[in-house]
Amino acid sequence: MKARLSLLLLLVGCASGYRTEEDSKELRRELDDSTIESRVRMALASDPETTDEPLEVTVVDGVVHLRGAVSRDPAAARAITLAREVDGVAKVADRITRPGASASR
Amino acid sequence: MFGGNHVLQPKVRAQLAKGVGMDPSIGFVLLGPDLNLYLYDVEFRDERLHAEIPWAKLEMPLRMLWGSGRVRTVRLRELRATIVADADISRSSSTDGDEAAGETIERPPPPQLVIEDIDIQLRQRDGSELPLLKADYLYAQPAGARKVDVEVGAGTAGEIAFDGITTRVQPSHGHLLVKDFKMRTFGGLVDGFLDLHLKYAGRYNGELHWHLLEVERICRYFELDHAERRRGKLAGNLKFKAWGPQLDQFEGAGEVRMERARFWSPVSFKVFGVLGLPQREESWLVAADVGFSVEDGLLYLERGALKGTGYVLDIQGIIDLDGACDLEAEFEGTTVAVTGRLADPSVRVLPFNAVTAPIDRMKRKPLRKR
């Protein structure tokens, strides 16, 4: 009976906007993704091979998505390598358009 | 008139606009033509970076820290810079090779503009001078502004005193990146980065780490009571993101550790009193380890271990920017509620209740605004 009451109160609490442990974990995940995104951006900006390439960086759950059209093939490979080297990156999803490609993958 | 590798024109002084001038050496150095530039008596307008919250005063340290982010009215007393244009015309034509045939062509480096040894001296309305800012600036085609290396001498930023700041500022495809930020302050070091999203006004995120800051100096700076009884070294980190200047649009999370401490804490002092334990030096903290987040204008202590000689006080709950707290602390199986002002809290022992305890721990928060 007590367990059922606890569960009921917990559900009511969540539905009415109480802060839960899951909220805290979600916030930390979002902040980790923002930090990785900026670190990848800084790495691309610092490297002479990629600094002029208009690459867009987004991160979801540690997966880095690189988008944009590069002017030279080696810049795409270098961008992927740089992104992989950033702490906390789980995977790099390559959505970069290479020279000569008709559309992004 | 020739002087070393410079062609000097000491009589030339150009007034470009009110408060902007060039003076006096225009010549050639190894990289290319250079120009000395002066700015003087330029006034910048007053602008707050962080908005105050109307329902409270700037009385507590956290609020002081938040409210300190502002650009004060300053008058540019003097700016001196040497501009060097690195545009080697002999390298501007392409070298041998047939691009159409797929041969590799060695292209000349793009022209660059370097402004080096920039010294900026700002003076506030009250006549006091801000710390000297030294910078080097690199502009290169086709991307435009590449980076600015900045070094600031000892002074204050908002309300925070520092012994020196170095950083690199770099625009990059819709972002302004403040990288490799290092500030020596409170006997230790704060470092990190800031990423300003230029496409979305007011949006930014970043990360800060602090290393071995002296607790007593921080307490004295913020005029906290009992600073002489609060010693230790602080380390920790904070990841954050925000939209605009309002605190309720600021989100962050991090950790704080205090080591090598002799720290008098009103919380552990009061808890010892309620539990009938000695309130003398036995209640002082020797270390602390706290995980926290900031959301909806509140500071959430998600986990905290306050360590004294022979005891650990586990603590969690909420603190607002004015120092009002709603915390629970556990000491050897007994749970106590800590409420009221953090500087002088009320403490009471909570009855053991298996049903309500988990509910008590869930703290009310406004619905998220996203």
Tab-separated table of C-alpha atoms in Angstrom:
chain	number	residue	atom	x	y	z
A	1	MET	CA	0.000	0.000	0.000
A	2	LYS	CA	2.821	2.377	0.954
A	3	ALA	CA	4.686	1.567	-2.242
A	4	ARG	CA	1.575	2.306	-4.344
A	5	LEU	CA	1.085	5.630	-2.535
A	6	SER	CA	4.733	6.563	-3.130
A	7	LEU	CA	4.415	5.748	-6.829
A	8	LEU	CA	1.212	7.792	-7.106
A	9	LEU	CA	2.784	10.804	-5.387
A	10	LEU	CA	5.881	10.460	-7.558
A	11	LEU	CA	3.789	10.452	-10.750
A	12	VAL	CA	1.710	13.423	-9.571
A	13	GLY	CA	4.930	15.230	-8.708
A	14	CYS	CA	6.498	14.623	-12.127
A	15	ALA	CA	3.330	15.622	-13.992
A	16	SER	CA	3.067	18.923	-12.118
A	17	GLY	CA	6.602	20.070	-12.927
A	18	TYR	CA	8.703	18.927	-9.986
A	19	ARG	CA	12.431	18.713	-10.521
A	20	THR	CA	13.586	15.133	-10.624
A	21	GLU	CA	16.946	13.409	-10.848
A	22	GLU	CA	16.200	12.833	-14.547
A	23	ASP	CA	15.903	16.629	-15.065
A	24	SER	CA	19.364	17.031	-13.611
A	25	LYS	CA	20.826	14.294	-15.821
A	26	GLU	CA	19.162	15.817	-18.891
A	27	LEU	CA	20.614	19.240	-18.085
A	28	ARG	CA	24.105	17.760	-17.662
A	29	ARG	CA	23.782	15.876	-20.961
A	30	GLU	CA	22.754	19.094	-22.755
A	31	LEU	CA	25.659	21.002	-21.199
A	32	ASP	CA	28.110	18.236	-22.136
A	33	ASP	CA	26.857	18.396	-25.750
A	34	SER	CA	27.184	22.216	-25.842
A	35	THR	CA	30.725	21.971	-24.487
A	36	ILE	CA	31.744	19.325	-27.037
A	37	GLU	CA	30.176	21.428	-29.819
A	38	SER	CA	32.249	24.459	-28.838
A	39	ARG	CA	35.429	22.417	-28.432
A	40	VAL	CA	35.010	20.960	-31.942
A	41	ARG	CA	34.319	24.458	-33.280
A	42	MET	CA	37.497	25.764	-31.610
A	43	ALA	CA	39.543	22.870	-33.008
A	44	LEU	CA	38.258	23.545	-36.551
A	45	ALA	CA	38.931	27.278	-36.185
A	46	SER	CA	42.509	26.679	-34.997
A	47	ASP	CA	43.555	24.328	-37.787
A	48	PRO	CA	44.808	25.965	-41.023
A	49	GLU	CA	43.240	23.171	-43.075
A	50	THR	CA	39.714	23.780	-41.771
A	51	THR	CA	39.636	27.342	-40.457
A	52	ASP	CA	38.135	28.836	-43.643
A	53	GLU	CA	35.668	26.014	-44.284
A	54	PRO	CA	32.072	26.957	-43.358
A	55	LEU	CA	31.331	23.779	-41.410
A	56	GLU	CA	28.338	23.576	-39.128
A	57	VAL	CA	28.753	21.592	-35.900
A	58	THR	CA	25.940	20.101	-33.842
A	59	VAL	CA	26.178	17.507	-31.074
A	60	VAL	CA	23.468	15.211	-29.770
A	61	ASP	CA	24.277	12.733	-26.993
A	62	GLY	CA	27.988	12.922	-27.749
A	63	VAL	CA	27.558	12.319	-31.506
A	64	VAL	CA	29.097	15.136	-33.565
A	65	HIS	CA	27.293	16.027	-36.809
A	66	LEU	CA	29.444	17.916	-39.309
A	67	ARG	CA	27.625	19.638	-42.175
A	68	GLY	CA	28.556	22.093	-44.917
A	69	ALA	CA	30.396	22.239	-48.212
A	70	VAL	CA	34.182	22.206	-48.132
A	71	SER	CA	36.361	23.684	-50.871
A	72	ARG	CA	38.918	20.855	-50.747
A	73	ASP	CA	38.637	17.131	-50.045
A	74	PRO	CA	41.443	16.984	-47.430
A	75	ALA	CA	39.595	19.585	-45.332
A	76	ALA	CA	36.708	17.162	-44.786
A	77	ALA	CA	39.004	14.354	-43.623
A	78	ARG	CA	40.894	16.737	-41.358
A	79	ALA	CA	37.639	18.055	-39.828
A	80	ILE	CA	36.537	14.512	-38.988
A	81	THR	CA	39.914	13.707	-37.413
A	82	LEU	CA	39.850	16.897	-35.334
A	83	ALA	CA	36.298	16.213	-34.127
A	84	ARG	CA	37.194	12.646	-33.101
A	85	GLU	CA	40.083	13.927	-30.999
A	86	VAL	CA	37.838	16.066	-28.771
A	87	ASP	CA	37.185	14.636	-25.298
A	88	GLY	CA	33.720	13.148	-24.837
A	89	VAL	CA	32.993	12.545	-28.534
A	90	ALA	CA	31.251	9.194	-29.014
A	91	LYS	CA	31.029	9.263	-32.800
A	92	VAL	CA	31.328	11.640	-35.763
A	93	ALA	CA	28.513	11.677	-38.336
A	94	ASP	CA	29.929	12.901	-41.644
A	95	ARG	CA	27.413	15.079	-43.555
A	96	ILE	CA	30.095	17.132	-45.313
A	97	THR	CA	29.639	17.916	-49.000
A	98	ARG	CA	32.864	17.407	-50.960
A	99	PRO	CA	33.847	19.426	-54.055
A	100	GLY	CA	32.090	18.037	-57.109
A	101	ALA	CA	29.374	16.294	-55.109
A	102	SER	CA	25.909	17.239	-56.399
A	103	ALA	CA	24.149	17.145	-53.019
A	104	SER	CA	24.957	16.507	-49.400
A	105	ARG	CA	24.759	12.946	-48.224
B	1	MET	CA	63.135	61.061	-43.603
B	2	PHE	CA	64.610	57.600	-43.136
B	3	GLY	CA	64.967	55.856	-39.805
B	4	GLY	CA	66.200	52.246	-39.808
B	5	ASN	CA	63.797	50.276	-41.945
B	6	HIS	CA	61.103	52.926	-41.493
B	7	VAL	CA	60.327	55.911	-43.630
B	8	LEU	CA	59.399	58.413	-40.970
B	9	GLN	CA	57.132	61.330	-41.560
B	10	PRO	CA	57.147	63.024	-38.187
B	11	LYS	CA	55.186	66.061	-39.261
B	12	VAL	CA	52.267	64.069	-40.571
B	13	ARG	CA	49.294	63.888	-38.228
B	14	ALA	CA	45.962	62.924	-39.710
B	15	GLN	CA	42.721	63.578	-37.923
B	16	LEU	CA	40.329	60.963	-39.313
B	17	ALA	CA	37.329	61.622	-37.105
B	18	LYS	CA	36.630	62.945	-33.635
B	19	GLY	CA	38.972	61.093	-31.361
B	20	VAL	CA	40.709	59.079	-34.067
B	21	GLY	CA	44.077	59.905	-35.501
B	22	MET	CA	47.226	58.596	-37.126
B	23	ASP	CA	50.627	59.665	-35.982
B	24	PRO	CA	53.485	59.890	-37.129
B	25	SER	CA	55.537	57.065	-38.675
B	26	ILE	CA	54.414	55.488	-41.899
B	27	GLY	CA	56.973	53.207	-43.404
B	28	PHE	CA	58.039	49.719	-44.275
B	29	VAL	CA	59.180	46.966	-41.963
B	30	LEU	CA	60.182	43.433	-42.931
B	31	LEU	CA	56.610	42.203	-43.460
B	32	GLY	CA	55.329	45.178	-45.436
B	33	PRO	CA	54.017	48.676	-44.856
B	34	ASP	CA	53.256	49.587	-41.278
B	35	LEU	CA	51.254	52.353	-39.739
B	36	ASN	CA	51.060	53.644	-36.227
B	37	LEU	CA	47.530	54.397	-35.137
B	38	TYR	CA	46.292	56.354	-32.157
B	39	LEU	CA	42.833	56.679	-30.718
B	40	TYR	CA	42.104	58.987	-27.847
B	41	ASP	CA	39.222	60.322	-25.833
B	42	VAL	CA	36.573	58.007	-27.243
B	43	GLU	CA	33.641	57.378	-24.935
B	44	PHE	CA	31.817	54.080	-24.809
B	45	ARG	CA	28.271	53.874	-23.588
B	46	ASP	CA	27.098	52.279	-20.369
B	47	GLU	CA	25.674	48.844	-20.865
B	48	ARG	CA	24.911	46.001	-18.537
B	49	LEU	CA	25.755	42.485	-19.630
B	50	HIS	CA	23.659	40.919	-16.895
B	51	ALA	CA	20.339	42.335	-15.843
B	52	GLU	CA	19.592	42.805	-12.205
B	53	ILE	CA	16.551	41.017	-10.914
B	54	PRO	CA	14.067	43.652	-9.763
B	55	TRP	CA	12.740	41.887	-6.686
B	56	ALA	CA	15.950	41.732	-4.746
B	57	LYS	CA	19.032	43.709	-3.849
B	58	LEU	CA	22.588	42.939	-4.773
B	59	GLU	CA	23.436	41.893	-1.266
B	60	MET	CA	24.644	38.320	-1.429
B	61	PRO	CA	27.855	37.017	-3.045
B	62	LEU	CA	26.111	35.012	-5.764
B	63	ARG	CA	23.989	37.998	-6.725
B	64	MET	CA	27.018	40.272	-6.593
B	65	LEU	CA	28.838	37.869	-8.886
B	66	TRP	CA	25.933	37.840	-11.346
B	67	GLY	CA	25.372	41.572	-11.228
B	68	SER	CA	29.062	42.274	-11.734
B	69	GLY	CA	28.906	41.456	-15.427
B	70	ARG	CA	28.623	44.850	-17.007
B	71	VAL	CA	30.441	47.231	-19.267
B	72	ARG	CA	31.072	50.429	-17.399
B	73	THR	CA	31.194	53.833	-18.939
B	74	VAL	CA	34.781	54.256	-19.939
B	75	ARG	CA	36.748	56.837	-21.790
B	76	LEU	CA	39.504	55.613	-24.023
B	77	ARG	CA	42.502	57.511	-22.795
B	78	GLU	CA	44.852	56.164	-25.360
B	79	LEU	CA	45.202	53.398	-27.924
B	80	ARG	CA	48.505	52.769	-29.647
B	81	ALA	CA	49.018	50.161	-32.326
B	82	THR	CA	51.345	49.229	-35.122
B	83	ILE	CA	49.619	47.933	-38.243
B	84	VAL	CA	51.653	45.652	-40.459
B	85	ALA	CA	50.228	44.567	-43.824
B	86	ASP	CA	51.753	41.258	-44.893
B	87	ALA	CA	50.990	41.491	-48.598
B	88	ASP	CA	53.975	40.240	-50.550
B	89	ILE	CA	53.158	41.132	-54.159
B	90	SER	CA	55.929	38.887	-55.517
B	91	ARG	CA	53.983	35.873	-54.203
B	92	SER	CA	50.626	36.904	-55.599
B	93	SER	CA	50.914	35.032	-58.907
B	94	SER	CA	50.437	31.269	-59.048
B	95	THR	CA	53.433	29.005	-59.516
B	96	ASP	CA	54.000	26.424	-62.246
B	97	GLY	CA	51.414	23.721	-62.833
B	98	ASP	CA	48.341	23.052	-64.865
B	99	GLU	CA	45.290	22.979	-62.628
B	100	ALA	CA	43.036	21.744	-65.447
B	101	ALA	CA	45.304	18.733	-65.880
B	102	GLY	CA	44.955	17.936	-62.201
B	103	GLU	CA	48.444	19.015	-61.237
B	104	THR	CA	48.997	20.378	-57.786
B	105	ILE	CA	49.457	24.086	-57.741
B	106	GLU	CA	51.278	25.821	-54.955
B	107	ARG	CA	49.199	28.867	-54.241
B	108	PRO	CA	50.604	31.960	-52.581
B	109	PRO	CA	49.483	32.591	-49.027
B	110	PRO	CA	46.629	35.090	-48.868
B	111	PRO	CA	47.444	38.656	-47.864
B	112	GLN	CA	47.407	39.236	-44.136
B	113	LEU	CA	47.040	42.289	-41.997
B	114	VAL	CA	48.710	42.174	-38.628
B	115	ILE	CA	48.071	44.800	-35.994
B	116	GLU	CA	50.550	44.146	-33.270
B	117	ASP	CA	51.510	45.661	-29.961
B	118	ILE	CA	48.099	47.219	-29.459
B	119	ASP	CA	48.021	48.972	-26.102
B	120	ILE	CA	44.629	50.108	-24.895
B	121	GLN	CA	44.350	52.278	-21.818
B	122	LEU	CA	40.803	52.980	-20.653
B	123	ARG	CA	39.764	55.529	-18.081
B	124	GLN	CA	36.495	55.419	-16.164
B	125	ARG	CA	34.192	58.378	-15.631
B	126	ASP	CA	35.606	58.885	-12.136
B	127	GLY	CA	39.066	59.327	-13.649
B	128	SER	CA	40.494	55.991	-12.504
B	129	GLU	CA	42.288	53.941	-15.122
B	130	LEU	CA	41.372	50.377	-16.035
B	131	PRO	CA	44.151	47.796	-16.421
B	132	LEU	CA	46.300	48.108	-19.528
B	133	LEU	CA	45.049	45.835	-22.315
B	134	LYS	CA	47.665	44.560	-24.765
B	135	ALA	CA	46.658	42.742	-27.924
B	136	ASP	CA	47.847	41.400	-31.258
B	137	TYR	CA	45.380	41.193	-34.159
B	138	LEU	CA	45.564	39.133	-37.322
B	139	TYR	CA	43.320	39.717	-40.343
B	140	ALA	CA	43.607	37.460	-43.361
B	141	GLN	CA	41.612	36.866	-46.518
B	142	PRO	CA	39.290	35.196	-47.356
B	143	ALA	CA	37.925	34.545	-43.883
B	144	GLY	CA	38.520	38.055	-42.588
B	145	ALA	CA	39.342	38.604	-38.923
B	146	ARG	CA	41.304	35.591	-37.724
B	147	LYS	CA	42.227	36.112	-34.114
B	148	VAL	CA	43.105	38.600	-31.440
B	149	ASP	CA	45.503	37.638	-28.677
B	150	VAL	CA	44.683	39.617	-25.554
B	151	GLU	CA	46.661	40.206	-22.378
B	152	VAL	CA	45.346	42.338	-19.526
B	153	GLY	CA	47.354	43.540	-16.545
B	154	ALA	CA	46.198	43.464	-12.931
B	155	GLY	CA	42.897	45.160	-12.203
B	156	THR	CA	39.216	44.412	-11.773
B	157	ALA	CA	36.554	42.986	-14.084
B	158	GLY	CA	33.200	44.057	-12.733
B	159	GLU	CA	33.583	43.295	-9.029
B	160	ILE	CA	36.312	40.664	-9.364
B	161	ALA	CA	39.937	41.619	-8.747
B	162	PHE	CA	42.531	39.809	-10.833
B	163	ASP	CA	46.294	39.737	-11.203
B	164	GLY	CA	46.270	39.176	-14.967
B	165	ILE	CA	44.235	37.795	-17.882
B	166	THR	CA	45.311	36.205	-21.153
B	167	THR	CA	43.011	34.895	-23.874
B	168	ARG	CA	42.582	34.501	-27.626
B	169	VAL	CA	39.477	35.833	-29.379
B	170	GLN	CA	38.616	34.320	-32.738
B	171	PRO	CA	35.538	34.865	-34.941
B	172	SER	CA	34.510	31.708	-36.760
B	173	HIS	CA	31.483	31.279	-39.038
B	174	GLY	CA	28.826	32.957	-36.909
B	175	HIS	CA	30.551	32.411	-33.560
B	176	LEU	CA	32.938	34.489	-31.505
B	177	LEU	CA	35.242	32.099	-29.658
B	178	VAL	CA	37.050	33.278	-26.530
B	179	LYS	CA	39.632	30.529	-26.155
B	180	ASP	CA	42.434	29.651	-23.760
B	181	PHE	CA	41.080	32.101	-21.197
B	182	LYS	CA	43.286	32.319	-18.105
B	183	MET	CA	42.747	34.675	-15.173
B	184	ARG	CA	44.949	34.742	-12.087
B	185	THR	CA	42.758	35.707	-9.173
B	186	PHE	CA	42.197	34.990	-5.455
B	187	GLY	CA	45.662	33.388	-5.237
B	188	GLY	CA	44.789	30.755	-7.851
B	189	LEU	CA	43.783	30.396	-11.472
B	190	VAL	CA	40.488	30.427	-13.394
B	191	ASP	CA	40.576	29.123	-16.968
B	192	GLY	CA	38.098	28.102	-19.634
B	193	PHE	CA	36.386	29.280	-22.806
B	194	LEU	CA	33.323	31.179	-24.010
B	195	ASP	CA	31.426	30.582	-27.263
B	196	LEU	CA	29.218	33.527	-28.290
B	197	HIS	CA	26.599	32.656	-30.919
B	198	LEU	CA	26.500	35.731	-33.150
B	199	LYS	CA	23.486	34.537	-35.168
B	200	TYR	CA	21.358	34.416	-32.013
B	201	ALA	CA	21.775	37.614	-30.020
B	202	GLY	CA	22.539	36.965	-26.379
B	203	ARG	CA	23.162	33.244	-26.663
B	204	TYR	CA	26.409	31.890	-25.244
B	205	ASN	CA	27.885	28.818	-23.635
B	206	GLY	CA	31.182	27.959	-22.054
B	207	GLU	CA	33.174	26.203	-19.420
B	208	LEU	CA	35.198	27.428	-16.449
B	209	HIS	CA	37.670	25.612	-14.226
B	210	TRP	CA	39.107	27.058	-11.067
B	211	HIS	CA	42.276	25.877	-9.403
B	212	LEU	CA	43.417	26.405	-5.822
B	213	LEU	CA	41.557	29.634	-5.124
B	214	GLU	CA	42.003	30.823	-1.564
B	215	VAL	CA	38.737	30.633	0.373
B	216	GLU	CA	39.689	33.319	2.881
B	217	ARG	CA	40.457	35.853	0.117
B	218	ILE	CA	37.117	35.104	-1.555
B	219	CYS	CA	35.261	35.528	1.753
B	220	ARG	CA	37.045	38.809	2.486
B	221	TYR	CA	36.377	40.096	-1.012
B	222	PHE	CA	32.643	39.441	-0.694
B	223	GLU	CA	32.674	40.753	2.885
B	224	LEU	CA	31.318	37.513	4.328
B	225	ASP	CA	31.187	37.153	8.082
B	226	HIS	CA	33.848	35.078	9.833
B	227	ALA	CA	36.323	35.316	6.919
B	228	GLU	CA	39.139	34.793	9.408
B	229	ARG	CA	37.628	31.403	10.290
B	230	ARG	CA	37.345	30.257	6.681
B	231	ARG	CA	40.500	28.884	5.161
B	232	GLY	CA	41.046	26.344	2.414
B	233	LYS	CA	41.673	25.881	-1.283
B	234	LEU	CA	38.856	25.717	-3.834
B	235	ALA	CA	38.880	23.749	-7.077
B	236	GLY	CA	36.062	22.915	-9.434
B	237	ASN	CA	34.388	23.457	-12.738
B	238	LEU	CA	31.216	24.842	-14.322
B	239	LYS	CA	29.672	24.168	-17.724
B	240	PHE	CA	27.031	26.708	-18.684
B	241	LYS	CA	24.774	28.009	-21.444
B	242	ALA	CA	22.458	31.003	-21.537
B	243	TRP	CA	20.156	33.162	-23.609
B	244	GLY	CA	20.376	36.854	-22.794
B	245	PRO	CA	21.164	38.568	-19.544
B	246	GLN	CA	18.416	37.184	-17.298
B	247	LEU	CA	19.418	34.648	-14.684
B	248	ASP	CA	16.383	32.428	-15.313
B	249	GLN	CA	17.745	31.850	-18.820
B	250	PHE	CA	21.086	30.698	-17.438
B	251	GLU	CA	21.716	26.983	-16.994
B	252	GLY	CA	24.825	25.393	-15.588
B	253	ALA	CA	26.228	22.418	-13.752
B	254	GLY	CA	29.498	21.608	-12.092
B	255	GLU	CA	31.454	20.566	-9.062
B	256	VAL	CA	33.236	22.385	-6.246
B	257	ARG	CA	35.863	20.819	-4.011
B	258	MET	CA	37.410	22.421	-0.953
B	259	GLU	CA	40.667	20.980	0.335
B	260	ARG	CA	43.169	21.672	3.095
B	261	ALA	CA	40.428	23.581	4.898
B	262	ARG	CA	39.848	24.948	8.376
B	263	PHE	CA	36.367	26.199	7.625
B	264	TRP	CA	33.685	27.283	10.057
B	265	SER	CA	30.288	26.478	8.540
B	266	PRO	CA	27.027	27.709	10.076
B	267	VAL	CA	25.279	24.604	8.692
B	268	SER	CA	27.506	22.010	10.365
B	269	PHE	CA	27.701	24.216	13.490
B	270	LYS	CA	23.878	24.289	13.795
B	271	VAL	CA	23.502	20.593	12.936
B	272	PHE	CA	25.974	19.710	15.692
B	273	GLY	CA	23.929	21.849	18.101
B	274	VAL	CA	20.611	20.154	17.234
B	275	LEU	CA	22.183	16.714	17.594
B	276	GLY	CA	23.745	17.585	20.968
B	277	LEU	CA	27.329	17.308	19.672
B	278	PRO	CA	30.193	19.677	20.564
B	279	GLN	CA	29.938	22.900	18.518
B	280	ARG	CA	33.533	23.922	18.922
B	281	GLU	CA	36.330	23.095	16.478
B	282	GLU	CA	34.967	19.552	16.006
B	283	SER	CA	32.226	20.968	13.762
B	284	TRP	CA	34.673	22.782	11.460
B	285	LEU	CA	35.067	21.440	7.937
B	286	VAL	CA	38.371	20.087	6.655
B	287	ALA	CA	37.081	19.351	3.136
B	288	ALA	CA	33.956	19.506	0.989
B	289	ASP	CA	32.855	17.971	-2.287
B	290	VAL	CA	29.677	19.353	-3.885
B	291	GLY	CA	27.889	18.702	-7.188
B	292	PHE	CA	25.505	21.470	-8.234
B	293	SER	CA	23.371	22.776	-11.064
B	294	VAL	CA	21.838	26.190	-11.806
B	295	GLU	CA	18.417	26.304	-13.418
B	296	ASP	CA	15.381	28.609	-13.283
B	297	GLY	CA	17.298	31.102	-11.170
B	298	LEU	CA	18.046	28.607	-8.405
B	299	LEU	CA	21.168	26.757	-7.287
B	300	TYR	CA	20.517	23.037	-6.755
B	301	LEU	CA	22.922	21.146	-4.513
B	302	GLU	CA	22.560	17.719	-6.071
B	303	ARG	CA	25.056	16.001	-3.830
B	304	GLY	CA	27.287	17.370	-1.169
B	305	ALA	CA	29.710	15.858	1.291
B	306	LEU	CA	30.837	18.248	4.027
B	307	LYS	CA	33.753	16.580	5.768
B	308	GLY	CA	34.924	17.400	9.275
B	309	THR	CA	37.346	15.666	11.576
B	310	GLY	CA	35.820	12.196	11.893
B	311	TYR	CA	32.459	12.906	10.267
B	312	VAL	CA	30.741	13.442	6.919
B	313	LEU	CA	27.552	15.477	6.486
B	314	ASP	CA	25.680	14.525	3.301
B	315	ILE	CA	23.654	17.465	2.062
B	316	GLN	CA	21.316	18.331	-0.847
B	317	GLY	CA	18.608	20.864	-1.693
B	318	ILE	CA	18.131	24.372	-3.073
B	319	ILE	CA	19.785	27.753	-2.463
B	320	ASP	CA	18.527	30.927	-4.100
B	321	LEU	CA	20.711	33.859	-5.065
B	322	ASP	CA	19.851	35.759	-1.913
B	323	GLY	CA	21.181	32.958	0.251
B	324	ALA	CA	17.816	31.489	1.317
B	325	CYS	CA	18.106	27.708	1.533
B	326	ASP	CA	15.907	24.626	1.683
B	327	LEU	CA	18.291	21.750	2.353
B	328	GLU	CA	18.353	18.282	3.845
B	329	ALA	CA	21.425	17.011	5.626
B	330	GLU	CA	22.100	13.489	6.813
B	331	PHE	CA	24.404	12.752	9.699
B	332	GLU	CA	24.988	9.125	10.705
B	333	GLY	CA	21.437	8.035	9.770
B	334	THR	CA	19.649	11.104	11.147
B	335	THR	CA	18.113	13.528	8.623
B	336	VAL	CA	17.833	17.215	9.450
B	337	ALA	CA	16.090	20.042	7.560
B	338	VAL	CA	18.161	23.210	7.034
B	339	THR	CA	16.035	26.226	6.070
B	340	GLY	CA	16.101	30.048	6.158
B	341	ARG	CA	19.211	32.116	5.573
B	342	LEU	CA	22.279	30.070	4.704
B	343	ALA	CA	24.388	32.402	6.851
B	344	ASP	CA	22.229	31.678	9.912
B	345	PRO	CA	19.968	28.726	9.146
B	346	SER	CA	17.235	27.023	11.160
B	347	VAL	CA	17.880	23.345	11.684
B	348	ARG	CA	15.420	20.694	12.886
B	349	VAL	CA	15.564	16.916	13.014
B	350	LEU	CA	13.154	15.268	10.579
B	351	PRO	CA	11.125	12.295	11.795
B	352	PHE	CA	11.852	9.065	9.994
B	353	ASN	CA	9.055	8.594	7.460
B	354	ALA	CA	9.491	6.163	4.591
B	355	VAL	CA	6.612	7.645	2.559
B	356	THR	CA	7.282	11.364	2.729
B	357	ALA	CA	11.081	11.400	2.594
B	358	PRO	CA	11.350	10.837	-1.179
B	359	ILE	CA	8.648	13.455	-1.746
B	360	ASP	CA	10.450	15.958	0.480
B	361	ARG	CA	13.532	15.530	-1.626
B	362	MET	CA	11.690	16.457	-4.799
B	363	LYS	CA	11.879	20.213	-4.797
B	364	ARG	CA	9.309	22.419	-6.463
B	365	LYS	CA	10.545	24.098	-9.613
B	366	PRO	CA	8.753	26.162	-12.270
B	367	LEU	CA	7.995	24.507	-15.559
B	368	ARG	CA	10.917	24.826	-17.937
B	369	LYS	CA	10.684	27.621	-20.450
B	370	ARG	CA	12.033	26.313	-23.729
